[in-house]
mmCIF file with all atom_site columns, C-alpha atoms in Angstrom:
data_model
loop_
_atom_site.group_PDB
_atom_site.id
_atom_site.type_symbol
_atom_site.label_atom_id
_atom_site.label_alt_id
_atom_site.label_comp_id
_atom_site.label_asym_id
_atom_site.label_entity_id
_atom_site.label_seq_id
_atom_site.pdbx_PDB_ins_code
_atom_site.Cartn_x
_atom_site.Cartn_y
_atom_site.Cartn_z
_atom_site.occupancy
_atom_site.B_iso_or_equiv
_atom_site.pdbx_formal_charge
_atom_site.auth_seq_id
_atom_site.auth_comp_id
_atom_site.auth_asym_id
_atom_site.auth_atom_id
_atom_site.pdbx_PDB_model_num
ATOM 1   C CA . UNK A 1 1   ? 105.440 128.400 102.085 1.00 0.00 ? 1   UNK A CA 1
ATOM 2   C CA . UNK A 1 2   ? 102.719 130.666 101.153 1.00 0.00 ? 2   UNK A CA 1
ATOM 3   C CA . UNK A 1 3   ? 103.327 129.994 97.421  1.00 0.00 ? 3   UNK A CA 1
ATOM 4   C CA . UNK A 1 4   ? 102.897 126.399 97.207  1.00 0.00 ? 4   UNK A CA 1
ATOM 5   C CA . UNK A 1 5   ? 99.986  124.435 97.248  1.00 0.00 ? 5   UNK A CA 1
ATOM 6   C CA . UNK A 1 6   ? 99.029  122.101 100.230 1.00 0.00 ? 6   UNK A CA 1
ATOM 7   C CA . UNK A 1 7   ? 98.157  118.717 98.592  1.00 0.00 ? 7   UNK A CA 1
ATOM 8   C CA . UNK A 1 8   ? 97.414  115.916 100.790 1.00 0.00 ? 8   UNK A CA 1
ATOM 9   C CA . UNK A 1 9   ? 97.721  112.148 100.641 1.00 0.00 ? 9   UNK A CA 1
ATOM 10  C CA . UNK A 1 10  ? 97.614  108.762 102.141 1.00 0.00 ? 10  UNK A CA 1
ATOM 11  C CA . UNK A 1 11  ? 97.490  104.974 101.557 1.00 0.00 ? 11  UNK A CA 1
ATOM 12  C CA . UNK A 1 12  ? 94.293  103.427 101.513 1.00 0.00 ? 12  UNK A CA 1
ATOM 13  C CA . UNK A 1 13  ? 93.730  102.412 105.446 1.00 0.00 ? 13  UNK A CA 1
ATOM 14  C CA . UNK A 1 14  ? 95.494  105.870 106.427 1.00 0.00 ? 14  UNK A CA 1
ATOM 15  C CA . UNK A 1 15  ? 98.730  104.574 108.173 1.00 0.00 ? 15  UNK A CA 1
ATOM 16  C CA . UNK A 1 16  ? 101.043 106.322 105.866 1.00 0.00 ? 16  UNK A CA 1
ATOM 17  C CA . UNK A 1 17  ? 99.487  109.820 105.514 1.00 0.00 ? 17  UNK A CA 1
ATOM 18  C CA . UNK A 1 18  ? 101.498 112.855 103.803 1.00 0.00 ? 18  UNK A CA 1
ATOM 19  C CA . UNK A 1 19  ? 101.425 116.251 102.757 1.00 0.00 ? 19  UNK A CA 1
ATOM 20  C CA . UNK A 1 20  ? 103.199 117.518 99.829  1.00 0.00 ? 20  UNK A CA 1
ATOM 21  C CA . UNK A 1 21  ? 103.648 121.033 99.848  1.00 0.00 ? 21  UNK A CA 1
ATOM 22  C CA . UNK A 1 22  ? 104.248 122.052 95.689  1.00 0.00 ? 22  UNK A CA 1
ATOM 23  C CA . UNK A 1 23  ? 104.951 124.851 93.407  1.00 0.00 ? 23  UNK A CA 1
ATOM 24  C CA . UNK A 1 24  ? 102.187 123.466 90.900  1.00 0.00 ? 24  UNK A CA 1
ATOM 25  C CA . UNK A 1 25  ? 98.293  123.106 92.162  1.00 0.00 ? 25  UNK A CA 1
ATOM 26  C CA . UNK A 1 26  ? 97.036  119.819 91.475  1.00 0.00 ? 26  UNK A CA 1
ATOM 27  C CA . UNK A 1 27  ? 95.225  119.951 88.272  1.00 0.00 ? 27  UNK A CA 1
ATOM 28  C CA . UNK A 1 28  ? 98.826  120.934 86.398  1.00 0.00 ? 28  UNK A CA 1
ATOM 29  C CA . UNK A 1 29  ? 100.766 117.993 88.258  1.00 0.00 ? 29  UNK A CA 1
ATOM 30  C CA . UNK A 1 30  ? 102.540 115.947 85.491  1.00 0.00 ? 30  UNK A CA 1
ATOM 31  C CA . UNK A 1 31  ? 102.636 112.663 86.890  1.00 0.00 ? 31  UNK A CA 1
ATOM 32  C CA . UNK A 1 32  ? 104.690 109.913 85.429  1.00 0.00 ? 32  UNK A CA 1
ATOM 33  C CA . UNK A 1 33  ? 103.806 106.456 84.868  1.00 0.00 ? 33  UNK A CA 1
ATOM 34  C CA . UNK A 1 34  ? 107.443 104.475 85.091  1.00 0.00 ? 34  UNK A CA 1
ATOM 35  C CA . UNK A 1 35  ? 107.579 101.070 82.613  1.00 0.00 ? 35  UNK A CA 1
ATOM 36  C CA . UNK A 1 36  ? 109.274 99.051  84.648  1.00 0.00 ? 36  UNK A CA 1
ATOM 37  C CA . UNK A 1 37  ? 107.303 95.895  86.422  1.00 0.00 ? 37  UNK A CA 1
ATOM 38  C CA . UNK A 1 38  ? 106.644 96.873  88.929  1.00 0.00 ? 38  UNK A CA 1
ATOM 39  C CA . UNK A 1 39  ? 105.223 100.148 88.490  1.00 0.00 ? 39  UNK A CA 1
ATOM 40  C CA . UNK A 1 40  ? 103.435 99.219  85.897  1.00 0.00 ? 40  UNK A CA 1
ATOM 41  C CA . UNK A 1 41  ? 101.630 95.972  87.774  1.00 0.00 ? 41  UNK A CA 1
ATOM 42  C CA . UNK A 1 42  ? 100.995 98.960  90.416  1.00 0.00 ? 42  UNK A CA 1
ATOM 43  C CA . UNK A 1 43  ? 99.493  101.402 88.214  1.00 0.00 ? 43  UNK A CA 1
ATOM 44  C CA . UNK A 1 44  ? 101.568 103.706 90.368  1.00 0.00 ? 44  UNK A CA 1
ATOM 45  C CA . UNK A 1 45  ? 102.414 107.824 88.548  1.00 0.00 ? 45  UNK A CA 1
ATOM 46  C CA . UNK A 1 46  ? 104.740 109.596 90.394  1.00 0.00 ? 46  UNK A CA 1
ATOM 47  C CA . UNK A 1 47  ? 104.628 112.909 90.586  1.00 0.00 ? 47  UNK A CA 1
ATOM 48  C CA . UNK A 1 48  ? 107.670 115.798 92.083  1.00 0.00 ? 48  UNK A CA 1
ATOM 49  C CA . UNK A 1 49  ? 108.924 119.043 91.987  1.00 0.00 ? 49  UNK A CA 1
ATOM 50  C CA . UNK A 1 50  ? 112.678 119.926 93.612  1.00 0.00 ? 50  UNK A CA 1
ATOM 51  C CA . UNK A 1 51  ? 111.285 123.155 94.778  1.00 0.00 ? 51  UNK A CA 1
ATOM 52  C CA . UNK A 1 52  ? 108.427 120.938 96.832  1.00 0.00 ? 52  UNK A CA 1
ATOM 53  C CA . UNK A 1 53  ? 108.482 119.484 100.291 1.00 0.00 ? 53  UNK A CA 1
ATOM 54  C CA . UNK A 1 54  ? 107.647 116.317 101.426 1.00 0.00 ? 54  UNK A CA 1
ATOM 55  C CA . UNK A 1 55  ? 106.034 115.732 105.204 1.00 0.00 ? 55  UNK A CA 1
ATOM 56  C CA . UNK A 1 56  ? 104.903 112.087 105.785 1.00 0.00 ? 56  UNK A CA 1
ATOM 57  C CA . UNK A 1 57  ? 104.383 110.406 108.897 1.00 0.00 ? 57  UNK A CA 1
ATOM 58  C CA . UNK A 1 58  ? 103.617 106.980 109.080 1.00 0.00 ? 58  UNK A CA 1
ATOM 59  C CA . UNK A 1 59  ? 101.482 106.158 112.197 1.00 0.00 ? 59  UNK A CA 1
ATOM 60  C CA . UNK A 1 60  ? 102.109 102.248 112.898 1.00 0.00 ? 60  UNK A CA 1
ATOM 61  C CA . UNK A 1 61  ? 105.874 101.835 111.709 1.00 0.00 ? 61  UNK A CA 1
ATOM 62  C CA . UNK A 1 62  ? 105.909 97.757  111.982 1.00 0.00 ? 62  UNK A CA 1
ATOM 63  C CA . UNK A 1 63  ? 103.137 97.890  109.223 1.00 0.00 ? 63  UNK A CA 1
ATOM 64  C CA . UNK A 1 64  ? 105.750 99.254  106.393 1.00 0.00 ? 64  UNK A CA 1
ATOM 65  C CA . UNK A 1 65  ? 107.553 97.423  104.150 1.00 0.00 ? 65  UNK A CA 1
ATOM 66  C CA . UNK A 1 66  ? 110.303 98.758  102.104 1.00 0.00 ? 66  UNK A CA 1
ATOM 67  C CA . UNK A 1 67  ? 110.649 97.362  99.009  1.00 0.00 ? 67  UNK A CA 1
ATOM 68  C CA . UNK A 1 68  ? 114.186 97.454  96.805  1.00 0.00 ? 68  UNK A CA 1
ATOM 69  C CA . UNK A 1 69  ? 114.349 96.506  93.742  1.00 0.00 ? 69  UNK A CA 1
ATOM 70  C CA . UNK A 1 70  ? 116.783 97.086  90.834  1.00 0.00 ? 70  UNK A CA 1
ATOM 71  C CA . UNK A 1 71  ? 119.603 99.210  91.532  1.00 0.00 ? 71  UNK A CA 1
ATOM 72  C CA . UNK A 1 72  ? 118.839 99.094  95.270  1.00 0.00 ? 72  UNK A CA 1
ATOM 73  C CA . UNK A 1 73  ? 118.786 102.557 95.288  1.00 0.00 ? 73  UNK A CA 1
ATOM 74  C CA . UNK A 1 74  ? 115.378 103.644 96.009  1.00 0.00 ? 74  UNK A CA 1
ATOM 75  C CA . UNK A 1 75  ? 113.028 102.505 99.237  1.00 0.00 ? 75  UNK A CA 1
ATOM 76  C CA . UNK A 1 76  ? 109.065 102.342 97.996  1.00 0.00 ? 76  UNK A CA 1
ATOM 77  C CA . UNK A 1 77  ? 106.952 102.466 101.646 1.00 0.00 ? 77  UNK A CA 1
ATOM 78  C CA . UNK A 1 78  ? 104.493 100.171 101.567 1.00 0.00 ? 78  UNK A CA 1
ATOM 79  C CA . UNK A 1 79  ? 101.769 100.169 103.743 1.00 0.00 ? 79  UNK A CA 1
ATOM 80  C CA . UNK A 1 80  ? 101.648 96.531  104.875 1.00 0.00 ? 80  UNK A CA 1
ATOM 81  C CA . UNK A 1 81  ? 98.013  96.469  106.391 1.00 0.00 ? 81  UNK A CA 1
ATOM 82  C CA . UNK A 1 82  ? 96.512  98.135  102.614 1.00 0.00 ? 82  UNK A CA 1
ATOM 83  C CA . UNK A 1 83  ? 99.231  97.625  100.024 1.00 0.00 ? 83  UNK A CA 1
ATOM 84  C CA . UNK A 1 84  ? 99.262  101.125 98.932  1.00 0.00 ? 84  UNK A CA 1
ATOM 85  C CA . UNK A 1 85  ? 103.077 102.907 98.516  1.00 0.00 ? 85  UNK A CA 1
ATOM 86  C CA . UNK A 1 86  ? 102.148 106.541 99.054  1.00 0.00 ? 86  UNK A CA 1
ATOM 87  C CA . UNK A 1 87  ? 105.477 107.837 97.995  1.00 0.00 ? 87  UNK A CA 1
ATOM 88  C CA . UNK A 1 88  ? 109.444 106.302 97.095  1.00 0.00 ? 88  UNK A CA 1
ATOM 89  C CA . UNK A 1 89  ? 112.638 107.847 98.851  1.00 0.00 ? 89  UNK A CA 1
ATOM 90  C CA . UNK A 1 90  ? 115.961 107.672 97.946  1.00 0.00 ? 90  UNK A CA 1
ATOM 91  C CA . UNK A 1 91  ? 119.605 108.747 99.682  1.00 0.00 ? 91  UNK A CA 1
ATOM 92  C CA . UNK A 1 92  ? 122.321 109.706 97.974  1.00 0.00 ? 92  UNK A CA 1
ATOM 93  C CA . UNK A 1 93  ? 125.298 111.678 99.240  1.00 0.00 ? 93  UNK A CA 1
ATOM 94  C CA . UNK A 1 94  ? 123.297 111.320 102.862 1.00 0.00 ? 94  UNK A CA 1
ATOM 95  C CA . UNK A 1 95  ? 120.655 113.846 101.357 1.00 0.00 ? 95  UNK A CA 1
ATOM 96  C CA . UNK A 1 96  ? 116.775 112.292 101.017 1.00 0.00 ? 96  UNK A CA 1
ATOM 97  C CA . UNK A 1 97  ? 114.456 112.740 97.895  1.00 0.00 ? 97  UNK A CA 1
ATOM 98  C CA . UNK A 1 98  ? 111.268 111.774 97.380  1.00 0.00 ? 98  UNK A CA 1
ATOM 99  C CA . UNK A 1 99  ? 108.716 111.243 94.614  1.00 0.00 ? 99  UNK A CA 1
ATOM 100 C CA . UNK A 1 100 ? 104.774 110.609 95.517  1.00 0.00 ? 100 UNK A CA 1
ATOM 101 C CA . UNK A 1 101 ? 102.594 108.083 94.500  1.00 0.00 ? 101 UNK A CA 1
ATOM 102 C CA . UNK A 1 102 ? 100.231 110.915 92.460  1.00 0.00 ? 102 UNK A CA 1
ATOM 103 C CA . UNK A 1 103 ? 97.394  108.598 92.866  1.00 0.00 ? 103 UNK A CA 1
ATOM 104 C CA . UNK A 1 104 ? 97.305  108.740 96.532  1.00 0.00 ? 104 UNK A CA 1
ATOM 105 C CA . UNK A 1 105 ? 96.565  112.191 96.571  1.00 0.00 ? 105 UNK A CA 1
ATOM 106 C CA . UNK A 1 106 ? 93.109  113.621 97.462  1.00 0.00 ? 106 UNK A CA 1
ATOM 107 C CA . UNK A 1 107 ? 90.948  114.931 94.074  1.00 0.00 ? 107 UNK A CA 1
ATOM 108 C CA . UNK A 1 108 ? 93.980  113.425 91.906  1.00 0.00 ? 108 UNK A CA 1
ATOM 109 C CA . UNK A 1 109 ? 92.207  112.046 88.712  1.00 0.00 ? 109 UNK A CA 1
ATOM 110 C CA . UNK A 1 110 ? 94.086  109.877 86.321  1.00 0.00 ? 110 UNK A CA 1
ATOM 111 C CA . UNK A 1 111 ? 91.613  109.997 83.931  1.00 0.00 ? 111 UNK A CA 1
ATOM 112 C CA . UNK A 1 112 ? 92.004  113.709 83.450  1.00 0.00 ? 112 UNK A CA 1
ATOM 113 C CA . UNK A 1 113 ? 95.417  114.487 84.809  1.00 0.00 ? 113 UNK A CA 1
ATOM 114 C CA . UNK A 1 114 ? 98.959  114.977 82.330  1.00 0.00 ? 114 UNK A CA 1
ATOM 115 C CA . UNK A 1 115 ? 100.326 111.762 82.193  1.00 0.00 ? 115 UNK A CA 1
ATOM 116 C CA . UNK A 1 116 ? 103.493 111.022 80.926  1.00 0.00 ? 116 UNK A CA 1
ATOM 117 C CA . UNK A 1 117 ? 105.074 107.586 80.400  1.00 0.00 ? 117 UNK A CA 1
ATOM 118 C CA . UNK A 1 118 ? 108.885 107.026 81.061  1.00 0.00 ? 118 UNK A CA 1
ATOM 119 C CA . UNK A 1 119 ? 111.096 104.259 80.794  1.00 0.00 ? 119 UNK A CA 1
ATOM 120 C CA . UNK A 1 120 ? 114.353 104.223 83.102  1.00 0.00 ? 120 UNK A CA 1
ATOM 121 C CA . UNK A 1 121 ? 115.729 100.837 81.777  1.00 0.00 ? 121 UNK A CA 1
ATOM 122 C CA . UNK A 1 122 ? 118.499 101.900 79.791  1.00 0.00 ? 122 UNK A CA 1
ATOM 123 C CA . UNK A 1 123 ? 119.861 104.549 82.785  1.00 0.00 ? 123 UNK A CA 1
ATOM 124 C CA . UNK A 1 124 ? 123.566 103.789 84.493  1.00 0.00 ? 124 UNK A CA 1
ATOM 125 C CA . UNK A 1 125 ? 123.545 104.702 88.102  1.00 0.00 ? 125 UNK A CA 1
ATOM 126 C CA . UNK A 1 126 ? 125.083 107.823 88.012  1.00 0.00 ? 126 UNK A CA 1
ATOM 127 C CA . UNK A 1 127 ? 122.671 109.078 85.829  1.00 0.00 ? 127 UNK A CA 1
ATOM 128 C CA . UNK A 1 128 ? 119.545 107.618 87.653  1.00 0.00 ? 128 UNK A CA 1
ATOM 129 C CA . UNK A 1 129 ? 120.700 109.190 90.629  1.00 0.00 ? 129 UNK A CA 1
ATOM 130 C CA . UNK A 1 130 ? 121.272 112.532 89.039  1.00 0.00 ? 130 UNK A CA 1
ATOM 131 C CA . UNK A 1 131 ? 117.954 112.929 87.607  1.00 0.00 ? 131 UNK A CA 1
ATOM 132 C CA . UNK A 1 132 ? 116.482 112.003 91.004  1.00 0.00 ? 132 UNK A CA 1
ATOM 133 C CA . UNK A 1 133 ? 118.760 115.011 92.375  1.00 0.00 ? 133 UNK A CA 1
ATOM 134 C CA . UNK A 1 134 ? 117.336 117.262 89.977  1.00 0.00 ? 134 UNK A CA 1
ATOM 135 C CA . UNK A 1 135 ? 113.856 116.079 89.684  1.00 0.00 ? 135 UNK A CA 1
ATOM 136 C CA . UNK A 1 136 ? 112.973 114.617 92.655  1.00 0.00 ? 136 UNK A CA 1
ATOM 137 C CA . UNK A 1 137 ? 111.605 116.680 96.065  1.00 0.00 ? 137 UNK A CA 1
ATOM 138 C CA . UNK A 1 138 ? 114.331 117.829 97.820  1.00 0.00 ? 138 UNK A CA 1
ATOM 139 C CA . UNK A 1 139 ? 112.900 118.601 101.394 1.00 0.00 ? 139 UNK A CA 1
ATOM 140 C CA . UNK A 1 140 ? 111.754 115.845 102.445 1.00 0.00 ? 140 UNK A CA 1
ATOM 141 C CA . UNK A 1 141 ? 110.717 115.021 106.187 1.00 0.00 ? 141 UNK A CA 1
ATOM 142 C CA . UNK A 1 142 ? 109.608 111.457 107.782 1.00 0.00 ? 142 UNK A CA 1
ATOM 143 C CA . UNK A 1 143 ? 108.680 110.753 111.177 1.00 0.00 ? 143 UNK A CA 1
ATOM 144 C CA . UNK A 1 144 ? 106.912 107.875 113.136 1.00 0.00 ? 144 UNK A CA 1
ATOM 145 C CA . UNK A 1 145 ? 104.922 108.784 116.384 1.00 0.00 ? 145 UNK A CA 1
ATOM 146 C CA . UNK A 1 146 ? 106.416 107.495 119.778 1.00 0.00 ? 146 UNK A CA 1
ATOM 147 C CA . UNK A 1 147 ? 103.079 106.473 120.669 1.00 0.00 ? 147 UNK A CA 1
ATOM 148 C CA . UNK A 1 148 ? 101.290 104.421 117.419 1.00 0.00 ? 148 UNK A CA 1
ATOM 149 C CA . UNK A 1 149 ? 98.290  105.669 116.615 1.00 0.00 ? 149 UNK A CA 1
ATOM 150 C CA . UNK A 1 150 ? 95.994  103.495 115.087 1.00 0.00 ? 150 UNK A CA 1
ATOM 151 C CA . UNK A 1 151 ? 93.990  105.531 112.578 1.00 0.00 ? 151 UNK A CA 1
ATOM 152 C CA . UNK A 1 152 ? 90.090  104.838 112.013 1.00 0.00 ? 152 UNK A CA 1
ATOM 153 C CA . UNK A 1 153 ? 88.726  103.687 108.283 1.00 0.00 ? 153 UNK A CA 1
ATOM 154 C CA . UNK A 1 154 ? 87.649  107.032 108.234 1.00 0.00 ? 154 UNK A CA 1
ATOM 155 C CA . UNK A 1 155 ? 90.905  109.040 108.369 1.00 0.00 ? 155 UNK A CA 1
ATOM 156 C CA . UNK A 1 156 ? 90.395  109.968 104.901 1.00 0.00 ? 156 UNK A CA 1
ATOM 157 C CA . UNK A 1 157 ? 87.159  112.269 105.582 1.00 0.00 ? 157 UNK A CA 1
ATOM 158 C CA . UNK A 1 158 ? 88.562  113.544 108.830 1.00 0.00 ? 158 UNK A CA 1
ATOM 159 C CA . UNK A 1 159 ? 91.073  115.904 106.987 1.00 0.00 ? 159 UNK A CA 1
ATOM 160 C CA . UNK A 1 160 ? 91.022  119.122 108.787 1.00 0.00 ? 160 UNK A CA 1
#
């Protein structure tokens, strides 16, 4: 993985923590801001690349919540102690993609950053899940601690 760029992330409170491993350094990210509801009363702007890889570990798994909405067809972790959905998966022929939340990465700037806006309303299924094949991270990796970890306000500045 020497060409790709380590970019780091993490809800608020640091439970769900990630590191996205891209073809694109962070100041050309394109991040997309989605129209539907609940993106929108989020603020959320995904961001992915198929060549990237996803590796997120979430340290106290009965603080998630996966949210479905819509087609049912995509899972949005949310960090139930902060809010905060770092990043959205979805399965489909029993392979995993993933988009991240681009605001939860560390330096990201909305202000300054390509934003594009998109609106998936009008898609059928087999096309929503088709542009998530081709869009969307394909490697993505997910694991939970045997032992939770409860991570300190700080986790953010303890990067290493």
């Amino acid at each position: 993985m020497d060409h790709f760029y380590k970019l780091d992330g993490c809800c608020h409170c640091g439970n769900i923590h990630y590191r996205y491993y891209s073809p694109e350094p962070l100041e050309a990210l394109t991040a997309c801001a989605c129209k539907c509801r609940f993106c929108t009363k989020n603020g959320s702007r995904y961001a992915a690349h198929p060549e990237g890889v996803l590796i997120a570990e979430v340290y106290d798994a009965d603080a998630i919540r996966l949210y479905r909405f819509g087609t049912n067809t995509s899972d949005f972790y949310l960090c139930g102690r902060c809010g905060v959905a770092p990043f959205v998966t979805s399965t489909i022929d029993e392979e995993h993609y993933a988009v991240i939340n681009a605001n939860t990465l560390e330096g990201f700037c909305a202000t300054s950053a390509n934003i594009v806006q998109a609106d998936y309303s009008r898609e059928d299924l087999e096309t929503r899940l088709d542009r998530r094949r081709h869009h969307w991270i394909g490697d993505v990796t997910l694991t939970y601690p045997e032992t939770p970890i409860v991570p300190d306000r700080n986790f953010m500045l303890v990067h290493t």
